[in-house]
XYZ file of C-alpha atoms in Angstrom:
720
model
C 23.918 38.118 -49.125
C 25.311 35.361 -46.914
C 28.401 35.930 -44.798
C 29.511 32.351 -45.470
C 30.798 31.450 -48.928
C 32.086 27.972 -49.777
C 32.744 26.782 -53.323
C 30.468 23.743 -53.123
C 30.537 23.344 -56.903
C 34.276 22.631 -56.659
C 33.571 20.023 -53.978
C 30.867 18.478 -56.182
C 33.407 18.243 -58.993
C 35.821 16.399 -56.681
C 32.974 14.118 -55.597
C 32.160 13.347 -59.243
C 35.805 12.580 -59.983
C 35.924 10.154 -57.053
C 32.844 8.394 -58.432
C 34.350 8.127 -61.932
C 37.674 6.832 -60.587
C 35.874 4.329 -58.368
C 33.886 3.115 -61.363
C 37.036 2.623 -63.424
C 38.714 0.721 -60.598
C 35.608 -1.486 -60.337
C 35.778 -2.240 -64.054
C 39.490 -3.056 -63.796
C 38.780 -5.334 -60.852
C 36.066 -7.106 -62.835
C 38.421 -7.570 -65.804
C 41.107 -9.056 -63.536
C 38.571 -11.496 -62.098
C 37.628 -12.548 -65.608
C 41.284 -13.034 -66.587
C 41.934 -15.039 -63.418
C 38.954 -17.321 -63.971
C 40.025 -18.036 -67.568
C 43.650 -18.900 -66.786
C 44.562 -22.553 -66.893
C 45.257 -24.077 -63.491
C 48.888 -24.886 -64.366
C 49.510 -21.236 -65.342
C 47.820 -20.020 -62.152
C 50.134 -22.085 -60.003
C 53.394 -20.882 -61.615
C 55.292 -18.539 -59.339
C 52.150 -17.921 -57.308
C 50.390 -16.055 -60.168
C 46.923 -16.955 -58.878
C 47.716 -15.758 -55.368
C 49.207 -12.509 -56.684
C 46.171 -11.856 -58.874
C 43.873 -12.525 -55.942
C 45.829 -10.140 -53.725
C 45.761 -7.460 -56.440
C 41.990 -7.870 -56.788
C 41.626 -7.510 -53.010
C 43.755 -4.357 -53.049
C 41.675 -2.872 -55.864
C 38.506 -3.765 -54.002
C 39.831 -1.958 -50.898
C 40.791 1.111 -52.960
C 37.324 1.113 -54.492
C 35.746 0.894 -51.048
C 37.833 3.806 -49.746
C 36.966 5.911 -52.793
C 33.271 5.238 -52.278
C 33.574 6.220 -48.637
C 35.372 9.381 -49.683
C 32.596 10.189 -52.129
C 29.964 9.651 -49.436
C 31.979 11.782 -47.029
C 32.156 14.594 -49.552
C 28.426 14.374 -50.231
C 27.699 14.803 -46.534
C 30.222 17.640 -46.289
C 28.672 19.549 -49.202
C 25.209 19.189 -47.701
C 26.441 20.334 -44.295
C 28.058 23.453 -45.743
C 24.868 24.256 -47.653
C 22.680 23.656 -44.604
C 25.081 25.685 -42.488
C 24.906 28.642 -44.850
C 21.114 28.617 -44.614
C 21.254 28.322 -40.848
C 23.750 31.157 -40.535
C 21.763 33.428 -42.841
C 18.671 32.805 -40.715
C 20.656 33.644 -37.592
C 21.984 36.835 -39.212
C 18.457 37.853 -40.194
C 17.351 37.176 -36.636
C 20.156 39.328 -35.237
C 19.503 42.085 -37.772
C 15.901 42.184 -36.659
C 17.033 42.973 -33.133
C 17.640 46.684 -32.557
C 20.097 46.065 -29.731
C 23.677 46.848 -30.930
C 25.962 43.826 -31.273
C 29.430 45.122 -31.888
C 31.761 42.918 -33.942
C 29.439 39.836 -33.721
C 29.365 39.301 -37.511
C 33.135 39.205 -37.778
C 33.298 36.817 -34.821
C 30.830 34.424 -36.438
C 32.613 34.646 -39.776
C 35.955 33.788 -38.154
C 34.406 30.860 -36.322
C 33.076 29.465 -39.589
C 36.065 30.025 -41.900
C 38.712 28.666 -39.537
C 37.482 25.051 -39.482
C 36.618 25.242 -43.201
C 40.244 25.943 -44.086
C 41.306 23.049 -41.916
C 38.764 20.646 -43.400
C 39.687 21.514 -46.978
C 43.101 20.060 -46.152
C 41.368 16.929 -44.860
C 39.449 16.619 -48.117
C 42.669 16.924 -50.127
C 44.247 14.108 -48.090
C 41.140 11.941 -47.787
C 42.129 9.539 -50.553
C 45.175 8.433 -48.609
C 43.247 7.535 -45.472
C 42.911 3.780 -44.752
C 39.456 4.323 -43.276
C 37.066 7.209 -43.940
C 35.150 8.369 -40.904
C 31.686 9.223 -42.202
C 30.711 11.500 -39.363
C 29.602 15.083 -38.868
C 33.052 16.400 -37.907
C 32.894 19.437 -40.164
C 29.347 20.504 -39.384
C 29.564 19.948 -35.656
C 32.876 21.810 -35.386
C 31.490 24.872 -37.146
C 28.220 24.947 -35.303
C 29.942 24.506 -31.956
C 32.162 27.549 -32.709
C 29.141 29.645 -33.642
C 27.231 28.367 -30.635
C 30.013 29.442 -28.252
C 29.931 33.013 -29.604
C 26.157 33.315 -29.588
C 26.019 31.930 -26.050
C 28.215 34.824 -24.950
C 25.575 37.154 -26.383
C 22.806 35.471 -24.439
C 21.517 33.171 -27.222
C 21.043 29.391 -26.916
C 21.904 27.027 -29.779
C 22.088 23.250 -30.050
C 25.373 21.436 -30.535
C 23.825 19.147 -33.150
C 22.391 20.220 -36.529
C 18.603 20.062 -36.638
C 18.744 18.716 -40.186
C 20.852 15.807 -39.038
C 18.310 14.958 -36.351
C 15.587 15.035 -38.959
C 17.595 12.746 -41.224
C 18.077 10.227 -38.420
C 14.352 10.161 -37.769
C 13.650 9.654 -41.445
C 16.136 6.799 -41.696
C 14.567 5.034 -38.744
C 11.538 4.202 -40.918
C 13.635 2.442 -43.553
C 13.345 -1.359 -43.155
C 16.689 -3.026 -42.375
C 18.683 -4.865 -45.046
C 20.729 -7.868 -43.920
C 22.900 -8.148 -47.044
C 23.085 -7.650 -50.818
C 20.040 -8.825 -52.806
C 20.773 -10.395 -56.181
C 19.262 -12.679 -58.813
C 18.181 -15.949 -57.174
C 14.813 -17.232 -58.447
C 14.833 -20.379 -56.294
C 15.114 -18.889 -52.800
C 12.410 -16.947 -50.953
C 13.372 -13.771 -49.086
C 11.244 -11.372 -47.041
C 13.576 -8.561 -48.100
C 13.031 -9.391 -51.784
C 9.276 -9.259 -51.143
C 9.668 -5.766 -49.628
C 11.793 -4.781 -52.638
C 9.124 -5.978 -55.092
C 6.353 -4.155 -53.227
C 8.374 -0.929 -53.142
C 9.244 -1.075 -56.863
C 5.583 -1.637 -57.767
C 4.634 1.237 -55.458
C 7.119 3.649 -57.053
C 6.265 2.678 -60.635
C 2.489 2.381 -60.188
C 0.842 3.947 -63.235
C 4.180 4.679 -64.949
C 4.071 4.071 -68.691
C 6.010 1.042 -69.879
C 6.241 -0.568 -66.438
C 4.723 -4.007 -65.982
C 3.830 -4.776 -62.379
C 6.139 -7.510 -61.115
C 4.939 -10.502 -59.153
C 5.295 -9.950 -55.401
C 6.370 -13.432 -54.401
C 9.678 -12.946 -52.552
C 11.757 -14.591 -55.309
C 14.393 -12.487 -57.120
C 13.628 -13.634 -60.659
C 13.894 -12.119 -64.172
C 11.028 -9.624 -63.655
C 12.546 -8.298 -60.437
C 15.992 -8.078 -62.036
C 14.603 -6.026 -64.932
C 12.810 -3.652 -62.541
C 15.933 -3.204 -60.367
C 18.088 -2.398 -63.406
C 15.507 0.099 -64.632
C 15.407 1.851 -61.255
C 19.178 2.031 -60.837
C 19.672 3.384 -64.360
C 16.890 5.971 -64.067
C 18.258 7.354 -60.814
C 21.939 7.181 -61.747
C 22.827 4.518 -59.171
C 25.944 2.427 -59.694
C 25.023 -0.492 -61.937
C 28.265 -1.725 -63.457
C 30.282 -4.949 -63.337
C 29.573 -7.166 -60.347
C 27.158 -4.551 -58.963
C 24.801 -4.761 -61.956
C 21.318 -5.835 -61.000
C 22.144 -5.994 -57.286
C 20.531 -4.134 -54.414
C 22.914 -3.077 -51.682
C 22.540 -0.548 -48.888
C 22.817 2.508 -51.181
C 20.106 1.333 -53.601
C 17.928 0.071 -50.752
C 18.046 3.402 -48.908
C 17.387 5.296 -52.152
C 14.284 3.205 -52.806
C 12.784 3.826 -49.402
C 13.814 7.512 -49.268
C 12.474 8.262 -52.760
C 10.833 11.671 -52.437
C 8.636 11.204 -55.522
C 6.767 8.355 -53.816
C 7.173 8.656 -50.020
C 7.454 5.352 -48.186
C 4.898 4.531 -45.522
C 5.966 1.738 -43.138
C 3.409 -1.092 -42.970
C 1.203 -1.452 -39.964
C 2.722 -4.041 -37.671
C 0.301 -6.746 -36.693
C -0.189 -6.975 -32.956
C 0.252 -10.266 -31.149
C -3.138 -9.563 -29.625
C -4.868 -10.729 -32.789
C -2.816 -13.911 -33.275
C -3.988 -17.216 -31.774
C -2.027 -20.480 -31.896
C -3.523 -23.861 -31.031
C -2.594 -27.508 -31.658
C -4.518 -30.603 -32.653
C -3.607 -34.261 -32.184
C -2.845 -36.752 -34.937
C -3.190 -40.263 -33.463
C -0.175 -41.819 -35.210
C 3.579 -41.157 -35.190
C 5.141 -38.826 -37.709
C 7.186 -41.629 -39.294
C 4.071 -43.770 -39.646
C 2.284 -40.837 -41.278
C 5.139 -40.382 -43.777
C 5.037 -44.067 -44.732
C 1.242 -43.932 -45.155
C 1.533 -41.003 -47.541
C 4.442 -42.550 -49.445
C 2.747 -45.915 -49.981
C -0.778 -44.640 -50.706
C -1.841 -45.294 -54.300
C -4.840 -46.200 -56.394
C -5.237 -47.703 -59.846
C -6.561 -45.450 -62.566
C -9.571 -47.243 -64.105
C -8.814 -45.836 -67.566
C -5.048 -46.209 -67.850
C -4.622 -49.047 -65.393
C -1.581 -47.276 -63.926
C -0.914 -46.630 -60.260
C -1.520 -43.044 -59.147
C 0.278 -42.091 -55.961
C -1.019 -39.763 -53.271
C 2.246 -37.806 -53.270
C 3.839 -36.453 -56.451
C 6.224 -33.649 -57.417
C 6.835 -31.638 -60.551
C 9.983 -32.702 -62.403
C 10.956 -31.681 -65.940
C 7.390 -30.660 -66.718
C 5.960 -33.983 -65.525
C 4.394 -35.296 -62.330
C 6.465 -38.061 -60.785
C 6.283 -39.937 -57.507
C 7.829 -38.045 -54.580
C 10.509 -39.727 -52.491
C 9.965 -40.622 -48.848
C 12.559 -38.011 -47.817
C 10.751 -35.279 -49.807
C 7.412 -36.189 -48.232
C 9.020 -36.113 -44.786
C 10.313 -32.603 -45.410
C 6.978 -31.125 -46.575
C 4.909 -32.946 -43.966
C 7.023 -32.005 -40.941
C 5.411 -28.934 -39.306
C 8.703 -28.134 -37.537
C 10.150 -27.125 -40.914
C 7.606 -24.345 -41.370
C 5.961 -23.354 -38.093
C 8.427 -20.505 -37.525
C 8.756 -19.522 -41.177
C 7.304 -15.995 -41.660
C 5.538 -17.031 -44.888
C 5.078 -20.798 -44.999
C 3.490 -20.911 -41.533
C 0.333 -19.657 -43.272
C -0.386 -23.260 -44.328
C -1.534 -23.738 -40.692
C -3.917 -20.747 -40.829
C -7.597 -21.519 -40.195
C -9.357 -20.529 -43.416
C -12.776 -19.534 -42.100
C -13.671 -15.854 -41.778
C -12.283 -14.288 -38.618
C -12.638 -11.143 -36.531
C -11.183 -7.999 -38.075
C -11.851 -9.196 -41.625
C -15.634 -8.951 -41.698
C -17.050 -7.607 -44.930
C -19.560 -4.881 -44.052
C -21.566 -2.343 -46.081
C -19.111 0.284 -44.843
C -15.885 -1.439 -45.968
C -17.146 -3.577 -48.848
C -16.232 -1.139 -51.615
C -12.810 -0.455 -50.112
C -12.039 -4.191 -49.950
C -13.131 -4.664 -53.564
C -10.913 -1.779 -54.686
C -7.887 -3.162 -52.813
C -8.420 -6.573 -54.375
C -8.815 -5.119 -57.854
C -5.505 -3.296 -57.423
C -3.929 -6.654 -56.554
C -5.615 -8.421 -59.490
C -4.904 -5.763 -62.113
C -3.247 -7.321 -65.160
C -3.805 -10.865 -63.791
C -5.481 -12.521 -66.776
C -9.213 -13.226 -66.370
C -8.927 -12.330 -62.653
C -8.548 -8.644 -63.574
C -11.604 -6.838 -62.132
C -12.859 -9.898 -60.217
C -12.528 -8.315 -56.777
C -16.328 -8.237 -56.274
C -16.699 -11.902 -57.316
C -14.239 -12.955 -54.606
C -16.010 -10.771 -52.038
C -19.368 -12.369 -52.944
C -17.810 -15.822 -52.657
C -16.457 -14.996 -49.204
C -19.779 -13.492 -48.080
C -21.807 -16.511 -49.222
C -19.468 -19.196 -47.881
C -17.767 -17.666 -44.835
C -14.354 -18.675 -46.270
C -11.452 -16.303 -45.659
C -11.032 -13.968 -48.614
C -7.187 -14.202 -48.767
C -7.360 -17.977 -49.097
C -9.855 -17.840 -51.965
C -7.640 -15.414 -53.883
C -4.446 -17.411 -53.223
C -5.992 -20.780 -54.081
C -7.446 -19.439 -57.319
C -4.131 -17.756 -58.210
C -2.257 -21.034 -57.745
C -4.653 -23.202 -59.734
C -5.025 -20.769 -62.652
C -1.564 -19.194 -62.839
C -3.095 -15.862 -61.854
C -5.930 -16.215 -64.329
C -3.894 -17.316 -67.346
C -4.455 -21.100 -67.502
C -6.641 -22.861 -70.066
C -9.201 -23.750 -67.378
C -9.388 -20.087 -66.370
C -9.995 -19.109 -70.003
C -12.595 -21.805 -70.591
C -10.373 -23.777 -72.993
C -9.826 -27.513 -73.325
C -6.375 -29.082 -73.700
C -6.540 -28.542 -77.471
C -7.214 -24.813 -77.081
C -10.901 -25.032 -78.022
C -13.301 -22.739 -76.188
C -15.789 -24.713 -74.070
C -17.715 -21.908 -72.394
C -17.085 -23.393 -68.929
C -14.597 -22.323 -66.276
C -12.945 -24.043 -63.322
C -11.093 -21.538 -61.151
C -9.953 -23.841 -58.314
C -8.868 -26.954 -60.198
C -11.778 -28.877 -58.689
C -11.846 -32.560 -59.731
C -8.762 -32.023 -61.939
C -7.638 -35.594 -61.365
C -4.149 -36.555 -62.561
C -5.411 -39.025 -65.190
C -6.703 -36.175 -67.398
C -6.833 -33.005 -65.278
C -8.193 -30.556 -67.882
C -10.972 -32.837 -69.180
C -12.002 -33.880 -65.656
C -12.078 -30.253 -64.476
C -14.160 -29.135 -67.495
C -16.661 -31.950 -66.939
C -17.028 -30.803 -63.335
C -17.581 -27.191 -64.509
C -20.274 -28.350 -66.975
C -22.074 -30.355 -64.301
C -22.143 -27.262 -62.029
C -22.972 -24.845 -64.920
C -19.957 -22.630 -64.216
C -20.326 -20.781 -67.505
C -18.618 -17.543 -66.413
C -15.537 -16.634 -64.417
C -17.689 -15.116 -61.663
C -19.878 -18.226 -61.384
C -16.794 -20.452 -61.286
C -15.305 -18.390 -58.427
C -18.480 -18.331 -56.332
C -19.521 -21.910 -57.172
C -16.014 -23.258 -56.609
C -15.908 -21.573 -53.193
C -19.232 -23.262 -52.287
C -17.830 -26.666 -53.275
C -14.634 -26.113 -51.217
C -16.727 -25.062 -48.210
C -18.990 -28.117 -48.365
C -16.172 -30.601 -48.868
C -13.356 -29.050 -46.803
C -13.444 -25.736 -44.936
C -16.682 -26.416 -43.015
C -14.986 -29.496 -41.532
C -12.619 -28.526 -38.659
C -10.422 -31.462 -39.669
C -9.884 -29.904 -43.116
C -9.912 -26.154 -42.479
C -6.223 -25.337 -43.120
C -4.047 -25.814 -46.166
C -1.987 -28.375 -44.258
C -5.108 -30.387 -43.350
C -6.409 -30.173 -46.923
C -3.125 -31.466 -48.324
C -2.191 -34.052 -45.690
C -4.572 -36.737 -44.461
C -1.921 -38.934 -42.829
C -4.245 -41.506 -41.274
C -6.042 -42.133 -44.577
C -4.229 -40.281 -47.407
C -6.584 -41.231 -50.210
C -9.666 -40.496 -48.176
C -10.194 -36.866 -49.068
C -6.952 -34.961 -49.611
C -7.319 -31.997 -51.965
C -4.097 -32.300 -53.983
C -1.307 -34.757 -54.740
C 1.450 -32.136 -55.204
C 3.596 -32.263 -52.042
C 4.290 -28.505 -52.309
C 0.623 -27.547 -52.859
C 0.101 -26.050 -49.399
C 3.196 -23.861 -49.204
C 2.775 -22.673 -52.808
C -0.202 -20.572 -51.701
C 1.282 -19.109 -48.545
C 2.966 -15.991 -49.967
C -0.263 -14.810 -51.646
C -2.380 -15.498 -48.558
C 0.082 -13.483 -46.474
C 0.079 -10.699 -49.076
C -3.713 -10.322 -48.987
C -3.855 -10.470 -45.192
C -1.305 -7.643 -45.041
C -3.910 -5.442 -46.719
C -5.906 -5.858 -43.505
C -3.497 -5.900 -40.520
C -6.405 -5.707 -38.090
C -7.618 -9.181 -39.108
C -7.295 -11.955 -36.532
C -4.980 -14.835 -37.390
C -5.697 -18.306 -35.992
C -3.035 -20.974 -36.516
C -3.764 -24.641 -35.855
C -0.557 -26.722 -35.638
C -0.542 -30.540 -35.984
C 0.971 -32.564 -33.168
C 1.795 -36.184 -33.921
C 1.367 -38.845 -31.231
C 5.078 -39.549 -30.986
C 8.028 -39.395 -33.334
C 11.219 -41.247 -34.003
C 12.619 -37.949 -35.288
C 14.326 -36.001 -32.464
C 12.126 -33.212 -31.177
C 14.299 -30.324 -30.084
C 14.112 -26.585 -29.604
C 13.771 -24.859 -32.943
C 16.063 -21.924 -33.715
C 13.313 -19.657 -34.958
C 14.040 -16.948 -37.454
C 16.674 -18.908 -39.413
C 16.490 -18.110 -43.125
C 17.678 -21.042 -45.254
C 19.351 -19.723 -48.372
C 22.027 -21.944 -49.889
C 21.051 -21.362 -53.500
C 20.347 -25.109 -53.880
C 16.990 -26.659 -52.931
C 18.478 -30.044 -51.974
C 21.045 -28.397 -49.736
C 18.329 -26.121 -48.302
C 16.476 -29.214 -47.117
C 19.578 -30.544 -45.378
C 20.302 -27.172 -43.764
C 16.709 -26.830 -42.615
C 16.791 -30.279 -41.042
C 20.171 -29.589 -39.413
C 19.129 -26.226 -37.943
C 16.000 -27.790 -36.435
C 18.292 -29.973 -34.312
C 19.964 -26.969 -32.708
C 20.092 -27.435 -28.950
C 19.636 -31.224 -28.962
C 21.718 -32.824 -26.182
C 22.780 -36.454 -26.029
C 20.840 -38.619 -23.517
C 23.921 -40.473 -22.266
C 27.533 -40.766 -23.331
C 27.278 -40.528 -27.136
C 23.690 -41.817 -27.027
C 21.682 -40.067 -29.752
C 19.016 -40.798 -32.385
C 21.693 -40.133 -35.011
C 23.937 -42.913 -33.708
C 20.955 -45.208 -33.313
C 19.962 -44.569 -36.923
C 23.508 -45.266 -38.120
C 23.818 -48.442 -36.045
C 26.745 -47.142 -33.985
C 25.046 -45.641 -30.931
C 27.492 -44.895 -28.148
C 30.262 -43.768 -30.560
C 31.303 -40.130 -31.300
C 28.500 -38.822 -33.460
C 29.543 -35.558 -35.159
C 29.921 -37.116 -38.625
C 26.946 -39.435 -38.107
C 24.935 -36.259 -37.496
C 25.971 -34.988 -40.963
C 25.011 -38.294 -42.575
C 21.656 -38.332 -40.751
C 20.771 -34.804 -41.922
C 21.684 -35.706 -45.510
C 19.577 -38.864 -45.294
C 16.536 -36.953 -44.049
C 16.982 -34.556 -46.965
C 17.241 -37.401 -49.478
C 20.814 -36.632 -50.599
C 22.845 -39.226 -48.665
C 25.049 -41.269 -50.970
C 24.396 -39.004 -53.954
C 25.699 -35.704 -52.558
C 26.967 -36.461 -49.051
C 28.964 -39.700 -48.470
C 27.470 -41.991 -45.816
C 30.219 -42.186 -43.214
C 30.663 -42.105 -39.444
C 34.289 -40.908 -39.345
C 35.732 -37.598 -40.591
C 38.647 -39.250 -42.437
C 36.417 -41.579 -44.430
C 33.968 -38.787 -45.245
C 36.911 -36.790 -46.610
C 37.920 -39.759 -48.774
C 34.378 -40.001 -50.135
C 34.543 -36.400 -51.318
C 38.034 -36.882 -52.766
C 36.767 -39.862 -54.763
C 34.077 -37.632 -56.336
C 36.540 -34.782 -56.936
C 34.630 -32.515 -54.549
C 37.126 -31.910 -51.740
C 39.040 -28.658 -51.308
C 41.938 -28.249 -48.861
C 42.042 -25.145 -46.657
C 45.337 -24.110 -48.267
C 43.690 -23.997 -51.713
C 41.990 -20.718 -50.815
C 38.525 -22.183 -51.389
C 35.718 -20.068 -49.915
C 33.088 -22.323 -48.310
C 29.431 -22.133 -49.315
C 26.317 -22.767 -47.270
C 25.697 -26.509 -47.003
C 29.326 -27.604 -47.503
C 30.780 -30.251 -45.196
C 33.783 -29.059 -43.175
C 36.423 -31.544 -41.967
C 38.754 -30.807 -39.026
C 42.176 -32.385 -38.385
C 45.195 -31.800 -36.145
C 48.782 -32.977 -36.178
C 49.850 -35.938 -34.038
C 53.126 -37.486 -33.033
C 53.675 -40.609 -35.091
C 51.067 -42.139 -37.410
C 47.333 -42.005 -36.755
C 45.894 -45.570 -36.857
C 42.901 -44.525 -38.994
C 44.316 -42.036 -41.480
C 47.815 -43.546 -41.637
C 48.974 -39.929 -41.699
C 50.665 -37.627 -39.217
C 47.309 -36.061 -38.469
C 44.103 -37.068 -36.752
C 40.775 -36.345 -38.442
C 38.705 -35.676 -35.364
C 35.567 -33.710 -36.240
C 33.047 -32.776 -38.935
C 30.396 -30.075 -39.323
C 28.005 -28.445 -41.793
C 28.724 -24.907 -43.025
C 25.714 -22.590 -42.575
C 27.377 -19.306 -43.540
C 30.485 -17.322 -44.349
C 31.149 -13.652 -43.600
C 33.694 -12.308 -46.138
C 34.207 -9.100 -44.171
C 35.495 -10.894 -41.068
C 36.556 -14.106 -42.876
C 34.494 -16.122 -40.426
C 33.048 -19.573 -41.173
C 29.823 -20.414 -39.313
C 28.785 -24.028 -38.759
C 26.186 -26.246 -37.180
C 27.711 -29.376 -35.736
C 26.857 -32.344 -33.594
C 28.815 -33.587 -30.569
C 30.084 -30.100 -29.722
C 29.966 -30.144 -25.946
C 27.657 -33.181 -26.194
C 25.030 -31.233 -28.138
C 24.146 -29.687 -31.506
C 25.598 -26.159 -31.638
C 26.347 -23.252 -33.907
C 30.087 -22.453 -33.956
C 32.372 -19.937 -35.637
C 35.946 -20.231 -36.954
C 38.431 -18.014 -38.700
C 38.841 -19.005 -42.347
C 42.537 -19.700 -41.766
C 42.137 -21.720 -38.568
C 44.882 -24.368 -38.791
C 42.616 -27.246 -37.754
C 40.271 -26.751 -40.719
C 41.469 -29.514 -43.011
C 39.137 -28.702 -45.905
C 35.625 -28.745 -47.328
C 33.380 -31.242 -49.092
C 31.423 -29.357 -51.771
C 27.667 -30.087 -51.672
C 26.320 -27.674 -54.293
C 25.437 -24.511 -52.398
C 26.127 -21.203 -54.137
C 25.584 -18.515 -51.479
C 27.280 -17.324 -48.316
C 24.295 -18.526 -46.303
C 23.304 -16.919 -43.016
C 24.931 -15.850 -39.774
C 23.116 -17.669 -36.970
C 22.238 -16.502 -33.510
C 23.112 -18.439 -30.356
C 26.661 -19.052 -31.568
C 28.881 -21.041 -29.238
C 31.514 -18.688 -27.866
C 34.416 -20.662 -29.351
C 35.953 -18.271 -31.898
C 39.094 -19.834 -33.302
C 41.690 -17.272 -34.302
C 44.740 -19.480 -34.765
C 46.397 -19.112 -38.158
C-alpha cells in the first residue's frame, strides 16, 4: 500500500465541473453574440447598448478562458499526483529492498509530500479567482524537491525534475506547429490543413463508415465532417463558435493519439533539390499581352477561341489581362511551398528510379493513394508501367490524370460520351479535348489511338505527352506546358489559366511518398520587365478569405523591400502619371490594378482623403471609433489633427497616409500593414488598434484576420 494518498477522484470531479461551467459560459457568450447581431442599429446605439454588450461578451470570453486554464491546470495536477504516487511507491520498494536500517525515513518522506499538498489544495480552491492561471509544474516540482532533499541526506541522488515530464516534452517536440485556429474555408490553401487531412485519414484508415477525405489543403465540407466526427468521438469541445474548428487542444490530441501513433515525415534534404533558370527573350508585359490577345477562329462555330480562359459559373470565359498577369508571373509562386511545383522538371530523376526491388512497394503506395478514386482505383501498376516506358515522373502522371478526370470520375474516364452513352474508349489526360467540343474531340482521339481500356489510356496518353511535350526541354514543366509566351497558340497544352497550379498539390503529395527523390526546378526569367522586381518576402501565406483580395495581397507583398530610385520616383507613380509625388496611396491603387480590382473594389486615387471619399460613396468605409475590426486586404487611412483647415480635406485634419491591412492579432489588438512610402520604401508596419491617427478602413471583401508578417518595421504605435 502506498504511503501517499490523494483523493484524485475529487479533483477529477472539480475538473469536470469547470469544464461544464466553461461550456455553459461559452453557450451564453454565443447567445449574446447572436442577440447583438440581430439588434437594429438604432437600438444598439441607445445609451451605449452595443458597447456594453460587447464588453460583456469580452468579459465572458475572459472568464471562459480562465476556466479552461483552470481545467488544464487541474488535469496536470491530477496526473502529477498520480505519477508521484507511483514514483514514491517505487522508491519505498527500493528502500525496503535494502537491509540497511533507515530510521524514521518513511515518516520524513510522508511529511515532505503532505505538506505541499495541503498548501496546493488551497490554491486549487482559489484558482477560479486568479486573473491568470500559471500552467506549470509547481505542485510536482515542490513535492519532488522535498523528497529529493531527504533522500540526498541518506546518500541517494534524485533529479529535481519529473522524468515523466521530460518524456512528455520530448513527445510534444514531434508535434507539428500550429499557427492559429483552422476552420471551414474551402477557397484558401493551407499547409496545416493538408497535415490535418493526412492525419485524419491516417487515424481513420480502415474504420467502418469513414470515407477518405481529399488531401488537398482546402478546409471544405469533407474535412469539416471528419473534424466534427473526431471531436465528438473523443469528447473534445465542439460547441458554439468552436464547432468544427481545430485549435491547439484538438491539434495536439490528433498528433498524440495513442491508438494511431504519429510518425513525423522525413524532411527532404536541400542536397537533393536543384534550382536553375531559363531565359524568355521577351519582357513579362509583352508576354502577358501576347497571351491575352492570342485567339483562333473555330472552323465549326466560327467563334473566336482565346488562348487564356477561366472557369466562371460553370462556363469557360475569356480571362482578363490582370488575371493572366497573376498566373503567369513566376514571382507569385516560386516561394510557395505547393505551387512552386509547376516549375518542377517532369522527367524521371535520381532517387525515384523504379527498380525490381522497389517496384511492388511503389505500386502498393500508389494504390493506397488511389483507393476509392473512381476508375483509378487499383491502377497503381498502370501508372508505374507508363512511367517506366516513357521516363516521365510518376507523380506528374498521377496528378495530371487526377486533374483531367476528377480522380477517375469524369465521363471520359468512364468511357462515356456527353450523352452518357458508353463508347468503349477512354481518355485519361484530356488529350485533344479542344474547347469547341471537348468530350467528342477527346473520344475521337481515344478511338484513333485504340485506347479501349483505362490501362491503355494511361500508358498511351503518357506516350503522347512524352512525344509532344516532356521530351522537349522547352516544355518539360507544367509552367512551360501551360505558357508559351512567345507563341501562345503554337503548342500550349491547356487554355485554363489555373491549369498548372491545379496539379501542384497532388504532385507534391506523391513526391512526399518518396522523400529521397531529387527535385529539379527550372524557373523562367523574362528578358526585362516593367513590373518592379524586388526582394520577395518568402514564406508569406496569403489568406484573406477572398480570391480577388488574395491577388492584391500577393502582389503587394511581392513589393516588400522596394526602395524609391529618387525623391518619390517609383514605378507606381510612373504608372499613375504622377511620378515625383508622395506615392503611398498610388501604391495601393497600383496593387489593386495589377489584381484586376481597381475601380470595382478599390477606388483609383492618389491621395488618402479622396480614397476615403471613394469608399464612403460605396458605403464601405468604417471609422476607427466605430469599433470595426479590420480584415486582411482592407485599406487603412491615416489622419492627424491640424491647426486651422486643411486645404485638401477642408477639415481640421490632414489625411496623410494610406496602407493595406495584411493581418490583425486579436490577442494584442495589433493591426499589421504593408505600405508604400514608409521611409521611402515598401514596408510591413504594426499599429495598435486604437492608435489615434488611424482614421478608418475601406472594406475590400476579406473575411479573415490574415497573417502576421516577418521583417516588421520597428514602429509600434501605442498612442490611444
